[in-house]
mmCIF file of C-alpha atoms in Angstrom:
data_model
loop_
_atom_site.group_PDB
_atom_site.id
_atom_site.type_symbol
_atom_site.label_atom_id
_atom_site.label_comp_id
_atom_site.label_asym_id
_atom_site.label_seq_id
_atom_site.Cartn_x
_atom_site.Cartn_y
_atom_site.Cartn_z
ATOM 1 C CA UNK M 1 88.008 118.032 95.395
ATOM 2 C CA UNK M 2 86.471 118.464 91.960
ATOM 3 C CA UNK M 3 88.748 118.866 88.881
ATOM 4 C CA UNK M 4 85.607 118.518 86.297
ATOM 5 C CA UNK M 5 82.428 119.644 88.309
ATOM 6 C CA UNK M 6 79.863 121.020 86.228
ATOM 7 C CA UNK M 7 76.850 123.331 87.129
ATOM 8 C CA UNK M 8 73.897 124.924 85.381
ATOM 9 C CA UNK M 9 71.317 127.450 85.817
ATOM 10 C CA UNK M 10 68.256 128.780 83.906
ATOM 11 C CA UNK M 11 67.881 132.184 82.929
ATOM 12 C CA UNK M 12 65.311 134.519 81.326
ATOM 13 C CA UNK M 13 67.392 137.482 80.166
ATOM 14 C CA UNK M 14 70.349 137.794 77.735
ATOM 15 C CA UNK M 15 73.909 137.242 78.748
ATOM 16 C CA UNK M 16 77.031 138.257 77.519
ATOM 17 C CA UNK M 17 78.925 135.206 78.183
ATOM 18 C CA UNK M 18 82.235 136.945 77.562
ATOM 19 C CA UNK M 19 82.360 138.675 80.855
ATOM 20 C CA UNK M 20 79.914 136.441 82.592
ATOM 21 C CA UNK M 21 82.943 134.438 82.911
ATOM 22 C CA UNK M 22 85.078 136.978 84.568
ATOM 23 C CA UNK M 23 82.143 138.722 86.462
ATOM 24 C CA UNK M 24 81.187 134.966 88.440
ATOM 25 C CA UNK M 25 85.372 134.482 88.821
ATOM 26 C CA UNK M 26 85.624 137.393 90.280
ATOM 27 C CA UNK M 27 82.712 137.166 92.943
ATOM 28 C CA UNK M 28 83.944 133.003 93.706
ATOM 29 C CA UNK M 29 85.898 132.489 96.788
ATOM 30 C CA UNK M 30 89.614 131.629 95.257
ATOM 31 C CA UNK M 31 89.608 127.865 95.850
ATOM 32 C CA UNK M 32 86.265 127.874 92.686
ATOM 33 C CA UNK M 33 86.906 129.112 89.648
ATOM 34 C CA UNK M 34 84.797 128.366 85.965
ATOM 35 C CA UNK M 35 87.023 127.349 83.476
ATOM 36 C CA UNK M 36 84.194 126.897 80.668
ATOM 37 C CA UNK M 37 80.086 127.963 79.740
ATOM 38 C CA UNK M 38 77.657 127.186 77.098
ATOM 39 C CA UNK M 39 74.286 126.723 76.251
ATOM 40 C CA UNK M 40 72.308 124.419 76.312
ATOM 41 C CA UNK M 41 68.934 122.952 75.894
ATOM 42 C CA UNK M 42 66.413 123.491 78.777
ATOM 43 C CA UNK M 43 65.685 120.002 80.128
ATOM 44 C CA UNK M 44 69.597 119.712 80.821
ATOM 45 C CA UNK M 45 70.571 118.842 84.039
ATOM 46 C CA UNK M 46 73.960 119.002 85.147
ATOM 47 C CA UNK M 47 73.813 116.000 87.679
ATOM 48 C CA UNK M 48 70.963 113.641 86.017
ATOM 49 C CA UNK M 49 72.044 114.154 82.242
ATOM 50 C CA UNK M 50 76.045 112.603 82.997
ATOM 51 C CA UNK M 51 76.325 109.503 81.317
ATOM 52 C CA UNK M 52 79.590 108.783 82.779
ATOM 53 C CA UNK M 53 81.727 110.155 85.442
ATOM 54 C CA UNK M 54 85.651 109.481 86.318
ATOM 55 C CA UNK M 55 86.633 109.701 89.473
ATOM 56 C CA UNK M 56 90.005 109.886 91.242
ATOM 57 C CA UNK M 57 91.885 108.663 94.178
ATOM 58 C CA UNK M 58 95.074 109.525 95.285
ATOM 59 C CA UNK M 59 97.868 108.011 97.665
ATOM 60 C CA UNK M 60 100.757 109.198 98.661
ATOM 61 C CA UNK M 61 103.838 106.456 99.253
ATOM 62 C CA UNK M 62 106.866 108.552 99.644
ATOM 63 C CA UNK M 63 108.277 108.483 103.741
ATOM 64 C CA UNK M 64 106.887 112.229 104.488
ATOM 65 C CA UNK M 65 104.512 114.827 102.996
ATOM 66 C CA UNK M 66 104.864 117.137 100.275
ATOM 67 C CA UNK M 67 103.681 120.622 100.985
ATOM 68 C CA UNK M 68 101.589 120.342 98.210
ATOM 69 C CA UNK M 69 100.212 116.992 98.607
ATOM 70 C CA UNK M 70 99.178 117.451 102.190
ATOM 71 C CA UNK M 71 95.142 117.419 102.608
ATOM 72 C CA UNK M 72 95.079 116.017 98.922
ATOM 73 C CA UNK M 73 96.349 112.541 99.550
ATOM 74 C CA UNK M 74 96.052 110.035 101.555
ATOM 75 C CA UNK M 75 99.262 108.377 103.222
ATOM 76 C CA UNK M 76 99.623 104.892 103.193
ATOM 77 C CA UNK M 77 103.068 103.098 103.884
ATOM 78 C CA UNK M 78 102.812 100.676 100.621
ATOM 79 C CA UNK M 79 100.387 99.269 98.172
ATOM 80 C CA UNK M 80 100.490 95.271 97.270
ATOM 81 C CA UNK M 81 99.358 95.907 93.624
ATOM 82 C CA UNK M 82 98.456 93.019 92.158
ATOM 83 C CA UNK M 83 95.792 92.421 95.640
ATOM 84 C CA UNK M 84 94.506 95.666 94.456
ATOM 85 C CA UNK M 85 94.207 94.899 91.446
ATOM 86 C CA UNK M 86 92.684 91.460 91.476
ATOM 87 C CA UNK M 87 89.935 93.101 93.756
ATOM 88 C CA UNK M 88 89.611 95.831 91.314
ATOM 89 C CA UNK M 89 88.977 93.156 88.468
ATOM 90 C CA UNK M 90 85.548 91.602 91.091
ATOM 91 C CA UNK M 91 84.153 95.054 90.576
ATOM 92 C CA UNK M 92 84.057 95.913 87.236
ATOM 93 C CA UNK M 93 80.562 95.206 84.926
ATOM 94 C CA UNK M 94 77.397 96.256 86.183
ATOM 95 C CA UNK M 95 76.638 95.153 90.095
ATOM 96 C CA UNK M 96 74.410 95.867 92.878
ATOM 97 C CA UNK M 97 76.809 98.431 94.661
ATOM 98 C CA UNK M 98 74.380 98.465 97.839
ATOM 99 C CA UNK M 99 76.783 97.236 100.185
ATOM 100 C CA UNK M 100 79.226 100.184 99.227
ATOM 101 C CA UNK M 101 76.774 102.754 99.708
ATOM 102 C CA UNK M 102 76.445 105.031 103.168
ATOM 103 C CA UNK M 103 73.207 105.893 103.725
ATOM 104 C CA UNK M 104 71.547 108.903 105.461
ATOM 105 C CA UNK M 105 68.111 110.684 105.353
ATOM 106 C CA UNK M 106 68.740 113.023 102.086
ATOM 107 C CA UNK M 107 69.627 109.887 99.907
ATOM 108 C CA UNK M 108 67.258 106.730 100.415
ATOM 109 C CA UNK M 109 64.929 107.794 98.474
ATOM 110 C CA UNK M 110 66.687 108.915 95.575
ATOM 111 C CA UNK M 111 69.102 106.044 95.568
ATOM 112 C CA UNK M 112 66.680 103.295 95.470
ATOM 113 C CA UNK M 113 67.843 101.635 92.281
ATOM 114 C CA UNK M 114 71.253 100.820 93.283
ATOM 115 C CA UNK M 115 72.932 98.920 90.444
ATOM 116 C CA UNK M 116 75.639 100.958 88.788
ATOM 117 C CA UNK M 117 78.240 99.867 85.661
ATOM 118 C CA UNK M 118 82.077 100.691 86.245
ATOM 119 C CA UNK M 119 83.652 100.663 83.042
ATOM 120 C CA UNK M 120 86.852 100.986 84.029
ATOM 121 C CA UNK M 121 89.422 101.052 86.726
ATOM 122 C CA UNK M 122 93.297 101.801 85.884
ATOM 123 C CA UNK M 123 95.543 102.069 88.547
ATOM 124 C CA UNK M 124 98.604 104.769 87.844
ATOM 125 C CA UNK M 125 102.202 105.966 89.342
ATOM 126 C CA UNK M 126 101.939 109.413 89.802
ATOM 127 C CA UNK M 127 104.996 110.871 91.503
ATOM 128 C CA UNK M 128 105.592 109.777 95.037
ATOM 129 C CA UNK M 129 102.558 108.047 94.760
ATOM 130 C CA UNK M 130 99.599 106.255 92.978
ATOM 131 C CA UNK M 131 95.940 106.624 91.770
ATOM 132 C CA UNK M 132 93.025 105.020 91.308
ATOM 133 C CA UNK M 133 90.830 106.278 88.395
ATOM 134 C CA UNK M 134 87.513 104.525 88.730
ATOM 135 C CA UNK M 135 84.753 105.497 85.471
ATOM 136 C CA UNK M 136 81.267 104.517 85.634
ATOM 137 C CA UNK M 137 77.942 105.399 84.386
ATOM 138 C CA UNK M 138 77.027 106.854 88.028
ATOM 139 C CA UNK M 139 78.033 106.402 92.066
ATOM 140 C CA UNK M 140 76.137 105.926 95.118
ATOM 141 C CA UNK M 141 76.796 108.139 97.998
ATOM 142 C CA UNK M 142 80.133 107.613 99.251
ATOM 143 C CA UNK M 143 80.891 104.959 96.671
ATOM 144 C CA UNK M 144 83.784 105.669 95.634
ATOM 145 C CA UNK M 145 85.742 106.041 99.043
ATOM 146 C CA UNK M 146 83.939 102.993 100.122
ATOM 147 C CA UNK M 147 85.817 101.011 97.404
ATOM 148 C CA UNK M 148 88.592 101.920 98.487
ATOM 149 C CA UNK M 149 87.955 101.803 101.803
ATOM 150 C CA UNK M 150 87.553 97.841 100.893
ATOM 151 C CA UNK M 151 91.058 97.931 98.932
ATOM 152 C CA UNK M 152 92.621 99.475 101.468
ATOM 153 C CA UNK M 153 91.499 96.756 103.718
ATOM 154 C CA UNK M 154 92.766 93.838 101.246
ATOM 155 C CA UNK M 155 95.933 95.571 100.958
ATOM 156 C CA UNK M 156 96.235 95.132 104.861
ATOM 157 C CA UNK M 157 95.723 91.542 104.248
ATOM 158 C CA UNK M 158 91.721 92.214 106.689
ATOM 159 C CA UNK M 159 89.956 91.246 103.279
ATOM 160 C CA UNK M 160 90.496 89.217 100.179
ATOM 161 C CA UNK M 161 89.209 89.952 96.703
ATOM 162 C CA UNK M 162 86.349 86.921 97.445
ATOM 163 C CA UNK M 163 84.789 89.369 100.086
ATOM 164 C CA UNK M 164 84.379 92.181 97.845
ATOM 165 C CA UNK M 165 82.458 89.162 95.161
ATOM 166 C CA UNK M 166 80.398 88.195 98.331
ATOM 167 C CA UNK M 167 79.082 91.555 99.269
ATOM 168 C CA UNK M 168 78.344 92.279 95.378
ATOM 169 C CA UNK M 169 76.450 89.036 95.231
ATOM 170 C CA UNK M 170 74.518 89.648 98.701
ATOM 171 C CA UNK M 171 74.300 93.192 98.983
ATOM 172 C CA UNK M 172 75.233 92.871 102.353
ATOM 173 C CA UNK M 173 78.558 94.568 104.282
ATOM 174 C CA UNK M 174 79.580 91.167 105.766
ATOM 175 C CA UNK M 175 83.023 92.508 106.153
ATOM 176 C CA UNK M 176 84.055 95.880 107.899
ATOM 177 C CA UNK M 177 86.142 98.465 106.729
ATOM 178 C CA UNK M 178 86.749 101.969 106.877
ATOM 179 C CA UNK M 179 85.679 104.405 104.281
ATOM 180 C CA UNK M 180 88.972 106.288 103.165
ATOM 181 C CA UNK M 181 88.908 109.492 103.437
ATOM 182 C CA UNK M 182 87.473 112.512 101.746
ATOM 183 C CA UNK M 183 91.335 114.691 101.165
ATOM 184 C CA UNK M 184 92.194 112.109 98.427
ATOM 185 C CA UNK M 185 88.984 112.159 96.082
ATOM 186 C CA UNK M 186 89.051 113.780 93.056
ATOM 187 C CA UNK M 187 85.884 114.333 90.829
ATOM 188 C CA UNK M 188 88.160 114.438 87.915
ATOM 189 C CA UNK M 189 85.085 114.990 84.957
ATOM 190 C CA UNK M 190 81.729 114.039 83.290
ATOM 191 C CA UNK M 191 80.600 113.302 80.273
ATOM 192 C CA UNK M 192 77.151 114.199 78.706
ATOM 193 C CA UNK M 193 75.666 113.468 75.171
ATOM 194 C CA UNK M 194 78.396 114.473 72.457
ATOM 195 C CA UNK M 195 76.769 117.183 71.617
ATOM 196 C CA UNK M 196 77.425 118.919 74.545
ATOM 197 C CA UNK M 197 80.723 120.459 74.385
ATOM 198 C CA UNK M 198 82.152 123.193 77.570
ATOM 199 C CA UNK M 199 83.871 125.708 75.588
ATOM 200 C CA UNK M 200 87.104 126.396 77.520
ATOM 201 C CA UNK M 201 87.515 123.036 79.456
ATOM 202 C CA UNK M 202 90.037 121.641 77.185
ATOM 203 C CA UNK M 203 92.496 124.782 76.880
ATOM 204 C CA UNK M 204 93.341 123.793 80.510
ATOM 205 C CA UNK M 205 95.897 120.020 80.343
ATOM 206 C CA UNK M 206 94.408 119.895 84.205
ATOM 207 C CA UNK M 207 95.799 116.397 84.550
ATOM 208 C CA UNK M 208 99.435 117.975 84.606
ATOM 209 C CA UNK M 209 98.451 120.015 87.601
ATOM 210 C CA UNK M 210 98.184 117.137 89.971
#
């Protein structure tokens, strides 16, 4: 899921960004809709200009589902906090994230350099539940439910915090776990230059919707 996602395009010819935004709302299937546009200058690229992206990841804890939290969390029955958090402390700084990374033919080229900075990692209550908000200055593929995946496994006592420092320091996955699933990963924004502002993004208080 994808909160923040941003996309651009090039274009030769004139727009009237007024109904641009409710011509390409109203031709998106209803699960995609653009909250914001703007210009901007022509070597932009939505994906290789972010300087930093926030990502989510959210569990539910309560006994049963929530209508509205089923496919959009994942269900664990507890989480041993200060585990998770001790193995969230190993990760931050910049690391070689290698042994988090899946690979697969589309990505081992472009993914070569494979030391990434997390600049922070809070950990949040969010009714019947709690989330993981991980920021850094890019991911690898599958990064992000990878690292979980790993504190997932410390939580269920398969892994201590010293294995996550080991695989960091040898770039090797010397310890198995699963990668968590997709249903509780939230792209939740990204941040360019500060000149770039997305006229319309912050009318929306988006975090309230989750």
């Amino acid at each position: 899921h994808a909160i923040g996602q941003v996309a651009h395009f090039d274009h030769e010819r004139s727009i009237d960004q007024y109904r641009f935004l409710y011509a390409i709302n109203g031709i998106l299937p209803p699960t995609v809709r653009v909250l914001g546009y703007g210009e901007t200058n022509s070597d932009f690229h939505a994906q290789y200009s972010a300087k930093k992206k926030t990502y989510w990841y959210d569990f539910h804890l309560a006994s049963y589902h929530l209508p509205w939290t089923h496919g959009r969390r994942l269900r664990v029955p507890a989480l041993r906090m200060n585990l998770i958090w001790n193995a969230c402390e190993k990760l931050m700084g910049t690391h070689d994230f290698i042994a988090f990374r899946n690979s697969n033919n589309n990505n081992r080229q472009r993914e070569r350099d494979t030391v990434r900075t997390l600049f922070k990692i809070n950990l949040k209550s969010i009714p019947g539940g709690c989330r993981i908000a991980i920021e850094g200055d890019g991911f690898l593929y599958k990064m992000v439910r990878n690292l979980v995946g790993a504190l997932l496994a410390i939580n269920e006592g398969k892994m201590q915090s010293k294995d996550i420092e080991e695989m960091l320091s040898t770039g090797k996955r010397t310890f198995q776990f699963l990668t968590a699933p997709a249903k509780g990963l939230y792209l939740r924004s990204v941040t360019y230059s500060p000149n770039l502002e997305w006229d319309g993004i912050e009318q929306y208080n988006l975090d309230s919707w989750i």
